Amino acid sequence: MKNTFKTILTSGLIFISLITMNAQQKQKMENTALLIIDVQNDYFPGGKMILDKAEQAGKNAAKILDYFRRNNLPVIHIQHISTSEGASFFLPDTDGVKINRLVSPLENEKIITKHFPNSFRETELLLYLQSKKIKNLVITGMMTDVCVEATTRAAFDFGFANTVIGDATATRNRELNGEVVKAAEVQKSFLAGISALGNLYATVINTDAFVK
């Protein structure tokens, strides 16, 4: 009889603990939205501007997206369409400009079109976030050192608290004064930069750490 009582009591305590943990997690994610920046076909194999480890970053972005969907949290897809003269990728009405299948938007998910690296520039993003009372942003996307960084720094200036999912972003080799800088070094340096000075612009974590 005592063992039965202990089992019931233990089960009850575990149940209460799980409810409390779920409530705390929900409160923690209140006023938080996901930004998926430029995860578009031209960055993937077969595209016009292939990034290093694009597939891996895209799959991690998909895991973060799934987390937000399961928890009924707001999701915003940023889609870049090139309008500048001489642009070679993300051209209008091409397959490359389409959002990649890994993070295909649902009908109820917001899509914002941009024409500059900074997702806030000449777009409705800021007004939309303010209308939803969003204070915290979880940021994924491409390219790490261009659109992701520009958007993250701008978001900080607008007062948002940012979390960048490091392994759900990607870039490519760069060149400086004739010297090639490998994608891995570019990636590491720019993530280190936005998280410098005590995570001033953003806290940078990986996918597994976030979903846990």
mmCIF file of C-alpha atoms in Angstrom:
data_model
loop_
_atom_site.group_PDB
_atom_site.id
_atom_site.type_symbol
_atom_site.label_atom_id
_atom_site.label_comp_id
_atom_site.label_asym_id
_atom_site.label_seq_id
_atom_site.Cartn_x
_atom_site.Cartn_y
_atom_site.Cartn_z
ATOM 1 C CA MET A 1 0.000 0.000 0.000
ATOM 2 C CA LYS A 2 2.833 2.344 0.933
ATOM 3 C CA ASN A 3 4.652 1.555 -2.313
ATOM 4 C CA THR A 4 1.517 2.288 -4.313
ATOM 5 C CA PHE A 5 1.098 5.607 -2.511
ATOM 6 C CA LYS A 6 4.743 6.525 -3.160
ATOM 7 C CA THR A 7 4.367 5.665 -6.847
ATOM 8 C CA ILE A 8 1.262 7.832 -7.175
ATOM 9 C CA LEU A 9 2.916 10.681 -5.264
ATOM 10 C CA THR A 10 6.075 10.486 -7.394
ATOM 11 C CA SER A 11 4.039 10.438 -10.612
ATOM 12 C CA GLY A 12 2.067 13.440 -9.417
ATOM 13 C CA LEU A 13 5.201 15.405 -8.580
ATOM 14 C CA ILE A 14 6.717 14.618 -11.988
ATOM 15 C CA PHE A 15 3.516 15.726 -13.705
ATOM 16 C CA ILE A 16 3.441 19.003 -11.775
ATOM 17 C CA SER A 17 7.125 19.557 -12.547
ATOM 18 C CA LEU A 18 6.548 19.071 -16.283
ATOM 19 C CA ILE A 19 3.619 21.508 -16.260
ATOM 20 C CA THR A 20 5.748 24.071 -14.421
ATOM 21 C CA MET A 21 8.646 23.654 -16.859
ATOM 22 C CA ASN A 22 6.329 24.043 -19.861
ATOM 23 C CA ALA A 23 4.794 27.180 -18.343
ATOM 24 C CA GLN A 24 8.224 28.665 -17.667
ATOM 25 C CA GLN A 25 9.367 27.904 -21.215
ATOM 26 C CA LYS A 26 6.217 29.455 -22.670
ATOM 27 C CA GLN A 27 6.706 32.584 -20.585
ATOM 28 C CA LYS A 28 10.357 32.751 -21.647
ATOM 29 C CA MET A 29 9.352 32.668 -25.341
ATOM 30 C CA GLU A 30 6.577 35.240 -24.938
ATOM 31 C CA ASN A 31 6.936 38.202 -27.316
ATOM 32 C CA THR A 32 9.475 36.245 -29.388
ATOM 33 C CA ALA A 33 9.468 35.784 -33.160
ATOM 34 C CA LEU A 34 11.600 33.792 -35.579
ATOM 35 C CA LEU A 35 13.291 35.492 -38.527
ATOM 36 C CA ILE A 36 14.406 33.245 -41.398
ATOM 37 C CA ILE A 37 16.532 35.426 -43.637
ATOM 38 C CA ASP A 38 17.078 34.635 -47.330
ATOM 39 C CA VAL A 39 17.065 30.838 -47.187
ATOM 40 C CA GLN A 40 16.539 30.785 -50.954
ATOM 41 C CA ASN A 41 17.420 28.394 -53.744
ATOM 42 C CA ASP A 42 20.312 30.364 -55.257
ATOM 43 C CA TYR A 43 22.345 29.694 -52.096
ATOM 44 C CA PHE A 44 21.995 25.911 -52.421
ATOM 45 C CA PRO A 45 23.710 23.430 -54.766
ATOM 46 C CA GLY A 46 22.634 24.220 -58.318
ATOM 47 C CA GLY A 47 22.066 27.883 -57.487
ATOM 48 C CA LYS A 48 23.909 30.972 -58.673
ATOM 49 C CA MET A 49 25.580 31.876 -55.367
ATOM 50 C CA ILE A 50 26.275 28.599 -53.535
ATOM 51 C CA LEU A 51 27.197 28.911 -49.870
ATOM 52 C CA ASP A 52 29.429 26.658 -47.806
ATOM 53 C CA LYS A 53 27.329 24.119 -45.853
ATOM 54 C CA ALA A 54 24.081 25.642 -47.064
ATOM 55 C CA GLU A 55 22.211 22.337 -46.760
ATOM 56 C CA GLN A 56 23.334 21.854 -43.163
ATOM 57 C CA ALA A 57 22.373 25.403 -42.206
ATOM 58 C CA GLY A 58 19.043 25.034 -43.988
ATOM 59 C CA LYS A 59 18.234 21.820 -42.137
ATOM 60 C CA ASN A 60 19.052 23.465 -38.818
ATOM 61 C CA ALA A 61 16.865 26.430 -39.713
ATOM 62 C CA ALA A 62 14.105 23.905 -40.429
ATOM 63 C CA LYS A 63 14.505 22.455 -36.919
ATOM 64 C CA ILE A 64 14.132 25.908 -35.395
ATOM 65 C CA LEU A 65 11.128 26.552 -37.620
ATOM 66 C CA ASP A 66 9.536 23.309 -36.467
ATOM 67 C CA TYR A 67 10.044 24.358 -32.838
ATOM 68 C CA PHE A 68 8.263 27.662 -33.426
ATOM 69 C CA ARG A 69 5.421 25.994 -35.288
ATOM 70 C CA ARG A 70 4.896 23.364 -32.580
ATOM 71 C CA ASN A 71 4.745 26.104 -29.958
ATOM 72 C CA ASN A 72 2.487 28.386 -32.022
ATOM 73 C CA LEU A 73 5.053 31.189 -32.042
ATOM 74 C CA PRO A 74 5.279 33.831 -34.796
ATOM 75 C CA VAL A 75 7.425 33.113 -37.842
ATOM 76 C CA ILE A 76 8.634 35.680 -40.377
ATOM 77 C CA HIS A 77 10.271 34.704 -43.667
ATOM 78 C CA ILE A 78 12.525 37.304 -45.279
ATOM 79 C CA GLN A 79 12.879 36.951 -49.051
ATOM 80 C CA HIS A 80 15.447 38.974 -50.974
ATOM 81 C CA ILE A 81 14.605 40.000 -54.529
ATOM 82 C CA SER A 82 17.454 41.669 -56.419
ATOM 83 C CA THR A 83 16.563 44.908 -58.144
ATOM 84 C CA SER A 84 19.998 46.518 -58.446
ATOM 85 C CA GLU A 85 21.651 46.816 -61.849
ATOM 86 C CA GLY A 86 24.087 43.989 -62.550
ATOM 87 C CA ALA A 87 22.675 41.626 -59.902
ATOM 88 C CA SER A 88 23.458 37.998 -60.697
ATOM 89 C CA PHE A 89 21.279 36.060 -58.249
ATOM 90 C CA PHE A 90 17.884 36.287 -56.531
ATOM 91 C CA LEU A 91 16.574 37.667 -59.792
ATOM 92 C CA PRO A 92 12.810 38.206 -60.084
ATOM 93 C CA ASP A 93 10.748 35.357 -61.528
ATOM 94 C CA THR A 94 13.543 32.764 -61.283
ATOM 95 C CA ASP A 95 13.690 29.481 -59.402
ATOM 96 C CA GLY A 96 16.702 30.784 -57.485
ATOM 97 C CA VAL A 97 14.729 33.558 -55.802
ATOM 98 C CA LYS A 98 12.226 31.125 -54.288
ATOM 99 C CA ILE A 99 12.372 30.236 -50.601
ATOM 100 C CA ASN A 100 13.989 26.817 -50.247
ATOM 101 C CA ARG A 101 11.790 23.775 -49.629
ATOM 102 C CA LEU A 102 13.480 23.146 -46.258
ATOM 103 C CA VAL A 103 11.726 26.185 -44.786
ATOM 104 C CA SER A 104 8.749 26.598 -47.127
ATOM 105 C CA PRO A 105 6.321 29.099 -45.557
ATOM 106 C CA LEU A 106 2.864 28.056 -44.463
ATOM 107 C CA GLU A 107 -0.118 30.150 -45.523
ATOM 108 C CA ASN A 108 -0.384 31.823 -42.126
ATOM 109 C CA GLU A 109 3.313 32.760 -41.918
ATOM 110 C CA LYS A 110 4.431 36.261 -42.775
ATOM 111 C CA ILE A 111 6.682 36.825 -45.811
ATOM 112 C CA ILE A 112 8.509 40.136 -46.106
ATOM 113 C CA THR A 113 10.327 41.097 -49.296
ATOM 114 C CA LYS A 114 13.528 43.119 -49.096
ATOM 115 C CA HIS A 115 15.982 44.618 -51.583
ATOM 116 C CA PHE A 116 18.868 45.481 -49.231
ATOM 117 C CA PRO A 117 20.976 43.436 -46.782
ATOM 118 C CA ASN A 118 19.256 45.014 -43.773
ATOM 119 C CA SER A 119 15.820 43.406 -43.500
ATOM 120 C CA PHE A 120 14.437 46.570 -41.876
ATOM 121 C CA ARG A 121 15.453 48.934 -44.678
ATOM 122 C CA GLU A 122 12.458 50.074 -46.741
ATOM 123 C CA THR A 123 10.331 47.139 -45.545
ATOM 124 C CA GLU A 124 7.393 46.705 -43.176
ATOM 125 C CA LEU A 125 9.377 44.520 -40.774
ATOM 126 C CA LEU A 126 9.673 47.005 -37.897
ATOM 127 C CA LEU A 127 6.013 48.027 -37.992
ATOM 128 C CA TYR A 128 4.941 44.390 -38.210
ATOM 129 C CA LEU A 129 7.035 43.392 -35.182
ATOM 130 C CA GLN A 130 5.731 46.350 -33.212
ATOM 131 C CA SER A 131 2.139 45.481 -34.122
ATOM 132 C CA LYS A 132 2.699 41.969 -32.704
ATOM 133 C CA LYS A 133 4.417 43.380 -29.584
ATOM 134 C CA ILE A 134 7.574 41.405 -30.389
ATOM 135 C CA LYS A 135 10.572 42.207 -28.198
ATOM 136 C CA ASN A 136 12.860 39.238 -28.852
ATOM 137 C CA LEU A 137 14.112 37.846 -32.147
ATOM 138 C CA VAL A 138 15.538 34.435 -32.941
ATOM 139 C CA ILE A 139 17.510 34.830 -36.164
ATOM 140 C CA THR A 140 18.539 32.236 -38.740
ATOM 141 C CA GLY A 141 19.493 32.562 -42.382
ATOM 142 C CA MET A 142 22.015 33.551 -45.011
ATOM 143 C CA MET A 143 24.555 35.105 -45.558
ATOM 144 C CA THR A 144 26.041 35.321 -42.069
ATOM 145 C CA ASP A 145 28.347 38.250 -42.775
ATOM 146 C CA VAL A 146 25.946 40.246 -44.939
ATOM 147 C CA CYS A 147 22.181 40.067 -44.455
ATOM 148 C CA VAL A 148 22.188 38.216 -41.127
ATOM 149 C CA GLU A 149 24.710 40.573 -39.574
ATOM 150 C CA ALA A 150 23.122 43.722 -41.032
ATOM 151 C CA THR A 151 19.688 42.702 -39.766
ATOM 152 C CA THR A 152 20.957 41.688 -36.327
ATOM 153 C CA ARG A 153 22.775 44.958 -35.740
ATOM 154 C CA ALA A 154 19.779 46.969 -36.954
ATOM 155 C CA ALA A 155 17.452 44.959 -34.697
ATOM 156 C CA PHE A 156 19.640 45.821 -31.706
ATOM 157 C CA ASP A 157 19.469 49.512 -32.616
ATOM 158 C CA PHE A 158 15.666 49.233 -32.671
ATOM 159 C CA GLY A 159 15.704 47.752 -29.172
ATOM 160 C CA PHE A 160 15.197 44.040 -29.847
ATOM 161 C CA ALA A 161 16.966 41.329 -27.863
ATOM 162 C CA ASN A 162 18.521 38.950 -30.385
ATOM 163 C CA THR A 163 19.491 35.299 -30.421
ATOM 164 C CA VAL A 164 21.344 34.092 -33.509
ATOM 165 C CA ILE A 165 21.365 30.354 -34.195
ATOM 166 C CA GLY A 166 24.963 30.033 -35.344
ATOM 167 C CA ASP A 167 24.742 26.698 -37.129
ATOM 168 C CA ALA A 168 21.529 27.764 -38.873
ATOM 169 C CA THR A 169 23.458 30.418 -40.796
ATOM 170 C CA ALA A 170 25.946 30.093 -43.646
ATOM 171 C CA THR A 171 28.334 32.084 -45.817
ATOM 172 C CA ARG A 172 31.078 31.476 -48.419
ATOM 173 C CA ASN A 173 34.748 32.183 -49.071
ATOM 174 C CA ARG A 174 35.662 35.870 -49.242
ATOM 175 C CA GLU A 175 38.629 37.697 -50.720
ATOM 176 C CA LEU A 176 40.555 40.543 -49.128
ATOM 177 C CA ASN A 177 43.443 42.221 -50.958
ATOM 178 C CA GLY A 178 43.978 39.133 -53.077
ATOM 179 C CA GLU A 179 43.911 36.748 -50.114
ATOM 180 C CA VAL A 180 41.172 34.134 -49.792
ATOM 181 C CA VAL A 181 39.432 34.020 -46.419
ATOM 182 C CA LYS A 182 37.803 30.627 -45.915
ATOM 183 C CA ALA A 183 34.072 30.451 -45.235
ATOM 184 C CA ALA A 184 34.612 28.784 -41.856
ATOM 185 C CA GLU A 185 36.791 31.692 -40.713
ATOM 186 C CA VAL A 186 34.342 34.274 -42.024
ATOM 187 C CA GLN A 187 31.514 32.476 -40.237
ATOM 188 C CA LYS A 188 33.393 32.263 -36.958
ATOM 189 C CA SER A 189 34.602 35.864 -37.057
ATOM 190 C CA PHE A 190 31.249 37.452 -37.762
ATOM 191 C CA LEU A 191 29.413 35.378 -35.167
ATOM 192 C CA ALA A 192 32.127 36.314 -32.676
ATOM 193 C CA GLY A 193 31.696 39.957 -33.635
ATOM 194 C CA ILE A 194 27.961 40.212 -33.017
ATOM 195 C CA SER A 195 28.278 38.346 -29.707
ATOM 196 C CA ALA A 196 31.238 40.411 -28.477
ATOM 197 C CA LEU A 197 31.148 42.653 -25.383
ATOM 198 C CA GLY A 198 28.899 40.345 -23.415
ATOM 199 C CA ASN A 199 26.530 39.432 -26.272
ATOM 200 C CA LEU A 200 25.941 43.091 -27.070
ATOM 201 C CA TYR A 201 24.219 42.607 -30.423
ATOM 202 C CA ALA A 202 23.137 38.987 -30.005
ATOM 203 C CA THR A 203 23.537 35.802 -28.059
ATOM 204 C CA VAL A 204 24.886 33.121 -30.394
ATOM 205 C CA ILE A 205 23.936 29.494 -29.726
ATOM 206 C CA ASN A 206 23.526 26.330 -31.798
ATOM 207 C CA THR A 207 20.362 24.540 -32.847
ATOM 208 C CA ASP A 208 20.502 21.688 -30.350
ATOM 209 C CA ALA A 209 21.070 24.047 -27.430
ATOM 210 C CA PHE A 210 18.079 26.158 -28.442
ATOM 211 C CA VAL A 211 15.547 23.390 -28.953
ATOM 212 C CA LYS A 212 16.522 21.760 -25.647
#
